[in-house]
Amino acid sequence: MADSTSLDFSSVQAILTSEGIEAHAAEIHGVLTGLISAGFEFESSDYIAMVNDMLNNAEGLPTAIKSLVKNMYSEIWQKILDDSYGFQLMLPDDDDSIIERGHALGKWVQGFNLGFGLQQTKNAALSEDVKEVLVDFGEIANLSDEMEENEATEQAYFEIAEYVRISALLCFTELGAPPAQQDKTETLH
């Protein structure tokens, strides 16, 4: 499990860049979280093909990227199933500019909506809470990149990011398909 703790925004973005993949780490994390939150089954590996289509026009992902996506997927499952609400969005550090962090949050939400939509095709089955989350996420994805570096913007960013985090967990709680617990030794630890 030591590898999963090293997955942060900057290291994931660096791997994507070094492999020539023009993608945003936050967006990929959002896509995988959206899939999982909408009921994607843990045992399925179809997510690799979905991410491959998204990132590389189905031309095959480099081994390093495929491994990275698998690690991200595994880590999201570990964190989203954690009873202590350890799940976090993959976003730039607080040291980065508010503009960069706001842009990444928008990318994360766009990715979530894409992943959610790929998995959850029947809106009729969604609760009012989940429908509201999806509408809110659509608005958050379209936030302006023109943000001022001030305390009010920092506070608003923090509150929106926390709302997005809790909302993703809400979607998973309602629609997620946790792995079957056949044997305690096969859990995600």
Backbone as a ProteinNet text record, in pm:
[ID]
protein_1_A
[PRIMARY]
MADSTSLDFSSVQAILTSEGIEAHAAEIHGVLTGLISAGFEFESSDYIAMVNDMLNNAEGLPTAIKSLVKNMYSEIWQKILDDSYGFQLMLPDDDDSIIERGHALGKWVQGFNLGFGLQQTKNAALSEDVKEVLVDFGEIANLSDEMEENEATEQAYFEIAEYVRISALLCFTELGAPPAQQDKTETLH
[TERTIARY]
81.9	0	85.7	213.6	301.1	287	263.4	250.8	130.2	19.2	-102.5	-90.6	-4.6	9.6	88	159.8	238	157.3	33.7	-48.3	-103.6	-41.8	-94.5	-99.1	-161.4	-183.4	-53.8	46.9	169	242.8	248.7	319.3	242.6	111	30.6	43.4	36.6	48	186.2	288.6	424.6	437	375.4	379.9	305.7	189.1	112.8	196	257	337.3	458	525.5	646	613.7	492	451.1	382.9	378.6	320.6	168.7	103.6	-42.9	-94.4	-171.4	-225.8	-358.3	-347.3	-466.7	-438.2	-542.6	-532.6	-555.7	-463.7	-472.9	-606.4	-653.6	-780.2	-896.3	-892.4	-1001.3	-1005.6	-889.4	-885.7	-938.1	-894.7	-942.1	-1093.4	-1142.8	-1286.7	-1362.8	-1310.3	-1376.1	-1387.6	-1276	-1278.1	-1372.4	-1372.6	-1462.8	-1607.9	-1635.2	-1771	-1820.7	-1734.5	-1771.2	-1806.6	-1716.8	-1735.7	-1860	-1879.5	-1993.9	-2126.4	-2123.9	-2247.8	-2279.1	-2196.4	-2228.5	-2138.2	-2024.9	-1930.6	-1882.3	-1879.4	-1843.3	-1692.9	-1650.6	-1509.4	-1437.3	-1501.3	-1438.2	-1417.7	-1487.6	-1477.6	-1349.7	-1288.4	-1170.5	-1199.9	-1326.9	-1366.8	-1324.2	-1298.3	-1257.6	-1128.4	-1041.5	-915.6	-946.3	-1038.4	-1075.6	-1140.4	-1222.5	-1287.6	-1184	-1089	-984.7	-895.6	-868.1	-789.2	-857.2	-987.7	-1062.8	-1055.1	-1067.2	-1067.1	-929.8	-824.8	-691.8	-615.7	-636.8	-545.4	-617.7	-741.7	-819.7	-813.1	-815.7	-815.9	-692.1	-583.8	-461.7	-370.6	-413.4	-331.9	-253.3	-270.7	-200.3	-60.2	35.9	168.3	155.8	244.2	240	237.6	318.1	324.1	189	118.6	-11.7	-116.8	-112.8	-207.7	-190.1	-65.8	-37.2	-84.4	-61.4	-105.2	-257.1	-329.2	-475.7	-524.6	-462.1	-500.1	-475.9	-363.3	-334.6	-434.7	-470	-569.3	-703.5	-743.7	-871	-873.3	-766.9	-757.3	-760.9	-687.8	-684.5	-820.8	-889.5	-1023.5	-1114.5	-1111.8	-1194.1	-1158.3	-1029.1	-987.1	-1039.9	-1025.3	-1063.7	-1214.9	-1284.5	-1429.5	-1501.7	-1439.4	-1497.8	-1456.5	-1363.9	-1312	-1420.9	-1453.4	-1558.9	-1522.9	-1396.3	-1356.1	-1357.8	-1422	-1435.3	-1299.5	-1204.3	-1070.1	-1059.4	-1167.1	-1163.8	-1137.3	-1043.3	-1011.4	-1009.2	-1038	-1026.6	-878.7	-839	-700.7	-689.9	-641.1	-628.8	-490.1	-447.6	-318.1	-313.5	-192.1	-170.7	-213.6	-232.3	-269.4	-161.9	-39.2	68.7	50.7	-24.6	-48.5	-148.3	-150.3	-237.9	-384.6	-468.4	-612.1	-667.4	-608.4	-653.9	-627.7	-508.4	-474.4	-562	-583.6	-667	-811.8	-861.5	-998.7	-1018.5	-920.1	-923.9	-926	-841.9	-835.6	-966.8	-1028.7	-1157.7	-1262.8	-1262.3	-1353.4	-1328.9	-1201.3	-1165.4	-1210.2	-1192.4	-1232.7	-1383.6	-1460.3	-1606.5	-1649.9	-1584.8	-1615.7	-1588.7	-1476.3	-1442.9	-1544.6	-1583.8	-1684.4	-1812.2	-1858.7	-1982.6	-1970.7	-1853.8	-1832.3	-1836.5	-1760.2	-1758.4	-1894.9	-1962.5	-2096.2	-2191.4	-2185.7	-2273.8	-2246.9	-2119.7	-2086.2	-2144.6	-2151	-2198.8	-2349.5	-2401.2	-2541.3	-2620.5	-2682	-2750.4	-2899.1	-2954.9	-3098.1	-3119.5	-3152.4	-3173.8	-3295.4	-3391.1	-3514.1	-3486.4	-3379.9	-3350.1	-3276.2	-3244.7	-3166.7	-3256	-3207.9	-3281.3	-3271.7	-3357.4	-3353.3	-3218.3	-3161.3	-3030.9	-2922.8	-2919.1	-2817.8	-2841.2	-2966.1	-2996.1	-2947.7	-2968.8	-2923.8	-2771.3	-2703.2	-2557	-2508.9	-2570	-2527.1	-2550	-2660.2	-2684.9	-2579.5	-2554.9	-2454	-2316.3	-2280.8	-2150.8	-2138.8	-2248.7	-2247.3	-2215.8	-2271.2	-2244.4	-2101	-2053.5	-1916.3	-1816	-1844.4	-1754	-1738.7	-1835.8	-1833.1	-1791.3	-1736.1	-1689.4	-1580.5	-1576.4	-1477.3	-1337.1	-1239.9	-1100.1	-1049.5	-1129.9	-1089.6	-1121.5	-1029	-1047.3	-940.3	-977.6	-882	-815.2	-687.3	-612.5	-645.3	-750.9	-782.9	-847.9	-867.1	-918.5	-1060	-1144.4	-1282.1	-1283.5	-1198.5	-1191.4	-1137.3	-1035.5	-979.9	-1088.4	-1167	-1272.6	-1379.1	-1417.7	-1518.4	-1466.8	-1340.6	-1280.5	-1284.7	-1243.5	-1242.9	-1383.3	-1482.6	-1620.3	-1675.3	-1644.5	-1692.3	-1624.4	-1492	-1419	-1472.6	-1503.5	-1556.8	-1698	-1778.7	-1912.2	-1900.2	-1806.6	-1786.3	-1744.2	-1651.6	-1602.6	-1717.5	-1794.6	-1905.6	-2014.5	-2037.4	-2139.1	-2100.8	-1971.8	-1926	-1951.1	-1925.2	-1951.3	-2101.3	-2184.8	-2329.6	-2373.5	-2321.2	-2356.3	-2315.2	-2194.9	-2149.7	-2240.1	-2278.3	-2363.9	-2496.1	-2550.6	-2679.6	-2669	-2561.7	-2556.1	-2439	-2340.9	-2218.9	-2243.8	-2152.6	-2160.8	-2034.2	-2032.9	-1913.3	-1879	-1749	-1709.9	-1773.2	-1799.8	-1856	-1755.1	-1801.8	-1714.4	-1718.1	-1663	-1664.3	-1574.7	-1460.7	-1362	-1289.5	-1274.1	-1210	-1067.8	-999.5	-862.9	-859.6	-974.5	-978.2	-1023.1	-1035.3	-1077.5	-967.5	-994.1	-904.8	-796.2	-744.6	-644.2	-505.6
-119.6	0	125.2	114	230.6	314.1	250.2	323.5	416.5	374.5	453.9	585.1	589.5	713.7	817.2	775.8	870.5	933.2	890.4	948.1	1082.6	1187.1	1320.3	1390.4	1504.5	1574.3	1597.3	1653.8	1690.8	1569.6	1459.3	1341.2	1276.5	1272	1215.2	1301.8	1433.7	1523.9	1511.5	1493.9	1478.1	1350.7	1241.8	1115.7	1132.2	1195.2	1217.4	1298.5	1404.7	1491.1	1416.5	1341.1	1269.4	1162.3	1110.6	1008.9	1070.4	1203.8	1270.9	1264.1	1240.8	1234.8	1373.5	1433.6	1566.2	1551.7	1533.1	1517.2	1583.4	1611.1	1675	1568.9	1560.8	1460.7	1468.9	1591	1607.6	1551.1	1569.7	1520.3	1367.6	1302.5	1156.1	1103.5	1165.2	1125.2	1144.3	1253.5	1278.9	1175.5	1136.9	1035.5	904.1	861.5	734.6	742.1	854.4	870.4	872.3	937.8	940.7	802.1	723.5	585.1	507.4	514.3	439.1	486.7	617.8	674.1	641.5	613.6	583.7	435	352.3	210.8	118.6	167.7	81.8	-27.1	-149.5	-262.2	-272	-292.4	-301.1	-406.1	-519.3	-631.1	-606.9	-512	-485.4	-407.1	-439	-363.1	-281	-265.1	-186.6	-40	7	146.2	177.1	76.9	97.6	136.8	66.1	97.2	235.5	269.3	400.8	512.7	497.5	599.2	601.6	485.1	477.5	556	537.6	611.6	761.6	800	940.8	1005.2	935.1	993.9	975	864	828.1	778.1	818	778	628.1	550.5	403.8	345.5	421.7	373.7	298.7	272.7	200	295.1	281.1	366.8	313	402.9	356.6	278.4	183.6	98.6	180.3	286.1	368.6	434.6	475.6	541.1	437.8	321.4	215.8	177.8	166	134.8	247	370.6	486.8	487.3	462.6	461.5	349.3	233.3	122	158.1	223.2	266.1	370.1	464.8	566.1	499.9	408.2	337.5	264.5	192.7	117.7	211.4	320.9	415.5	480.5	515.7	575	476.7	350.3	249.9	240.8	236.9	227	345.2	464.5	585.6	603.2	565.7	587.6	488.6	371.8	273.2	296.3	386.8	416.8	483.6	422.8	477.5	612.5	649.9	777.4	891.3	868.8	970.6	1024.1	932.3	969.9	1007.7	990.8	1024.3	1172.6	1202.9	1341.5	1358.2	1477.6	1508.2	1522.5	1482.6	1501.4	1639.3	1733.2	1872.5	1924.6	2035.1	2093.9	2134.2	2142.6	2183.3	2327.1	2360	2496.1	2597.9	2551.8	2642.7	2693.9	2620.8	2663.9	2779.6	2852.7	2970.2	2928.2	3018.8	2992.4	2969.9	3033.9	3016.2	2872.2	2821	2683.6	2584.3	2609.1	2518.7	2523.5	2642	2654.9	2585.2	2600.3	2533.1	2381.4	2332.3	2187.8	2136.9	2215.7	2175.1	2165.1	2260.3	2254.3	2130.2	2097.2	1977.3	1850.7	1848.4	1731.9	1709	1815.9	1804.6	1763.8	1819.5	1777.2	1628.3	1583.3	1441.7	1356.6	1401.3	1327.4	1312.9	1423.7	1420	1324.5	1322.6	1231.6	1086.6	1055.3	918.7	874.9	964	933.7	905.1	989.8	973.9	846.2	806	681	560	568.4	455.4	461.1	576.9	591.9	653.2	569.5	620.2	644.8	602	619.7	722.2	844.3	949.1	924.6	848.5	826.7	759.5	682.6	608.8	693.4	815.9	899.8	971.7	981	1056	1205.5	1282.2	1427.8	1484	1427.7	1474.5	1455.5	1339.1	1312	1400.5	1418.7	1508.4	1649.7	1695.7	1829.3	1838.6	1734.2	1731.4	1745.5	1671.4	1675.8	1813.4	1877.9	2013.5	2108.9	2097.1	2182.5	2159.7	2033.4	2002.5	2064	2066.3	2130.5	2278.7	2342.5	2484.8	2506.9	2421.1	2433.7	2414.1	2322.1	2296.6	2418.9	2505.8	2624	2751.6	2736.7	2855	2925.2	3052.2	3132.3	3108.5	3110	3101.2	3235.9	3340	3474.1	3491.1	3445.4	3454.8	3545.3	3615.1	3702.2	3626.5	3655.4	3595.3	3674.2	3632.8	3697.8	3596.3	3637	3546.8	3497.8	3584.5	3544.5	3435.6	3449.3	3348.8	3217.1	3224.8	3105.1	3031.7	3106.7	3046.9	2983.1	3053.2	2998.8	2871.4	2872.2	2753	2635.3	2658.5	2553.2	2496.2	2583.4	2538.8	2460.3	2506.4	2436.3	2300.7	2296.5	2169	2069.2	2115.8	2027.1	1980.2	2068.6	2030.2	1921.7	1938.8	1841.1	1707.2	1708.6	1586	1509.3	1580.9	1517.4	1471.8	1547.7	1511.7	1385.1	1369.4	1246.5	1126.4	1143.7	1036.2	1006.5	1109.9	1091.8	1008.3	1041.5	965.4	819.9	796.5	659	586.6	655	593.6	548.1	628.4	594.4	494.7	503.8	427	330	346.2	266.4	118.3	39.8	-106.8	-157.3	-153	-198.7	-343	-376.2	-513.9	-612.3	-730.5	-836.1	-872.4	-895	-927.5	-1078.1	-1159.2	-1303.7	-1344.5	-1280.7	-1320.5	-1195.3	-1180.6	-1060.3	-1041.7	-1146.6	-1133	-1077.2	-1073.5	-1022	-876.7	-809.3	-670.7	-582.8	-456.4	-363.6	-304.5	-374.4	-313.9	-329.1
0	0	0	12.7	15.9	-111.2	-224.7	-349.3	-350.6	-289.8	-296.2	-220.3	-117.8	-43.8	-123.9	-227.7	-306.2	-419.3	-437.3	-543.3	-499.9	-549.4	-526.7	-662.3	-665.3	-791.2	-867.4	-801.1	-873.6	-927.7	-851.5	-902.4	-1017.4	-1009	-1117.8	-1242.4	-1225.8	-1340.6	-1404.8	-1323	-1375.6	-1459.3	-1414.3	-1490.1	-1622	-1619.1	-1741.9	-1842.1	-1794.4	-1880.6	-1935.9	-1851.8	-1896.3	-2000.6	-1998.5	-2095.3	-2218.2	-2224.4	-2339.9	-2347	-2234	-2230.2	-2191.4	-2281.3	-2254.5	-2181.3	-2051.6	-1967.8	-1834.1	-1762.6	-1631.6	-1524.4	-1429.3	-1322.5	-1249.6	-1222.9	-1152	-1234.3	-1364.3	-1448.3	-1449.8	-1460	-1459.2	-1325.6	-1215.8	-1082.9	-1074.6	-1129.7	-1130.9	-1211.8	-1329.2	-1412.7	-1336.3	-1276.9	-1203.1	-1083.4	-1013.2	-899	-945.6	-1057.4	-1112	-1148.6	-1212.6	-1245.8	-1120	-1022.5	-897.5	-823.8	-817	-743.6	-810.1	-938.9	-1011.2	-1015.5	-951	-942	-1020.5	-1069	-1140.5	-1045.6	-1094.4	-1008.3	-990.8	-868	-833.9	-918.3	-940.7	-1008.2	-1157.8	-1216.3	-1359.6	-1390.9	-1503.2	-1545.5	-1671.1	-1703.4	-1820.6	-1810	-1689	-1671.2	-1747.6	-1763.5	-1836.5	-1981.3	-2044	-2182.2	-2190.9	-2092.3	-2092.2	-2082.8	-1991.4	-1975.7	-2099.5	-2156.2	-2279	-2390.9	-2405.7	-2507.8	-2482.3	-2356.2	-2319.2	-2341.6	-2304.7	-2306.7	-2436.5	-2501.7	-2609.1	-2734.1	-2751.3	-2869	-2895.8	-2789.9	-2795.4	-2863.1	-2866.3	-2931.2	-2834.7	-2716.2	-2620.1	-2531.9	-2404.2	-2309.6	-2283.1	-2262.5	-2220.6	-2088.9	-2068.1	-1949.3	-1821	-1815.7	-1694.5	-1665.8	-1769.5	-1751.5	-1711.6	-1773.6	-1737.4	-1590.3	-1547.2	-1407.3	-1315	-1357	-1279.3	-1263.1	-1371	-1366.7	-1274.5	-1281.9	-1193.9	-1047.8	-1019.9	-881.8	-833.9	-921.4	-884.6	-853.6	-939.6	-923.4	-788.8	-760.1	-634.9	-513.8	-523.5	-411.8	-388.8	-496.9	-481.4	-409.3	-449.9	-382.7	-234.8	-204.2	-64	16.7	-37.8	35.9	42.6	-63.1	-65.6	25.6	48	138.6	284	306.9	439.7	524.3	637.2	723.7	785.7	782.2	842	739.6	624.6	519.6	474.7	451.3	409.7	263	186.6	44.4	25.5	-63.7	-97.5	-249.6	-296.3	-438.1	-472.3	-591.9	-634.4	-697.9	-617.6	-659.1	-623.2	-686.5	-651	-503.7	-451.5	-312.6	-288.9	-162	-124.4	-161.1	-186.4	-226.9	-369.1	-451.1	-588.8	-589.7	-700	-708.7	-703.6	-658.3	-651.3	-791.9	-890.3	-1028.1	-1072.9	-1043.9	-1080.4	-1004.5	-876.2	-796.6	-841.6	-872.7	-921.1	-1055.1	-1142.9	-1273.5	-1254.1	-1163.6	-1137.2	-1078.6	-990.9	-933.9	-1044.7	-1136.8	-1250.8	-1335.5	-1359.6	-1436	-1362.4	-1228.9	-1150.5	-1165.5	-1152.6	-1160.4	-1301.4	-1405.3	-1542.5	-1558.6	-1505.4	-1511.8	-1438.3	-1318.8	-1241.5	-1322.2	-1379.2	-1457.2	-1575.2	-1641.4	-1753	-1705.4	-1603.1	-1551	-1501.3	-1430.8	-1379	-1494.8	-1597	-1712.5	-1790.7	-1799.1	-1868.5	-1796	-1665.1	-1586	-1562	-1532.4	-1490.5	-1604.8	-1684.9	-1803.4	-1782.9	-1670.6	-1645.8	-1534.4	-1571.5	-1471.4	-1383.6	-1431.9	-1355.8	-1221.1	-1211.8	-1089.3	-986	-1019.7	-929.4	-829.2	-706.2	-603.7	-633.8	-569.4	-586.9	-542.8	-434.9	-387	-492.1	-555	-657.3	-779.2	-819.2	-931.9	-901.9	-778.7	-739.6	-744.9	-698.3	-703.4	-847.4	-938.7	-1078.6	-1140.7	-1105.8	-1153.7	-1095.8	-965.4	-901.4	-962.7	-988.3	-1047.3	-1186.6	-1260.6	-1392.2	-1380.9	-1279.3	-1257.7	-1209.4	-1121.3	-1069.7	-1183.7	-1274	-1386.5	-1475.9	-1473.1	-1558.7	-1485.7	-1366.4	-1294.4	-1373.5	-1362.7	-1434.1	-1379.9	-1469.4	-1427	-1375.8	-1391.3	-1347.1	-1199.2	-1116.1	-971.9	-914.1	-809.8	-742.6	-629.3	-610	-499.1	-372.2	-301.7	-174.9	-80.6	42.2	145.2	113.9	59	26.9	-80.8	-180.3	-285.8	-230.5	-145.5	-81.4	-2.2	75	156	67.5	-38.7	-131	-197.2	-238.7	-299.9	-202.8	-79.8	21.3	41.1	52.4	74.8	-45.1	-166.5	-285.9	-297.8	-274	-282.4	-179.6	-60.3	42.3	4.9	-51	-98.1	-205.9	-299.2	-406.4	-347.3	-252.3	-189.4	-121.7	-39.2	32.9	-65	-169.7	-268.6	-344.6	-375.1	-441.1	-350.1	-221.6	-124.9	-116	-121	-120.1	-240.5	-358.3	-478.9	-463.4	-408.8	-389.4	-290.1	-182	-80.7	-141.8	-231.8	-292.2	-407.5	-486.9	-611.5	-621	-534.4	-543.2	-524.1	-580.4	-571.1	-502.2	-367.3	-295.4	-330.8	-326.2	-358	-260.9	-312.1	-227.3	-119.8	-0.4	112.4	137.6	44.2	62.4	179.3	187	286.9	333.2	461.9	515.8	463	424.2	373.3	233.1	165.8	29.3	23	136.1	134.4	78.6	62.7	-5.7	82.9	177.2	266.2	213.1
[MASK]
+++++++++++++++++++++++++++++++++++++++++++++++++++++++++++++++++++++++++++++++++++++++++++++++++++++++++++++++++++++++++++++++++++++++++++++++++++++++++++++++++++++++++++++++++++++++++++++

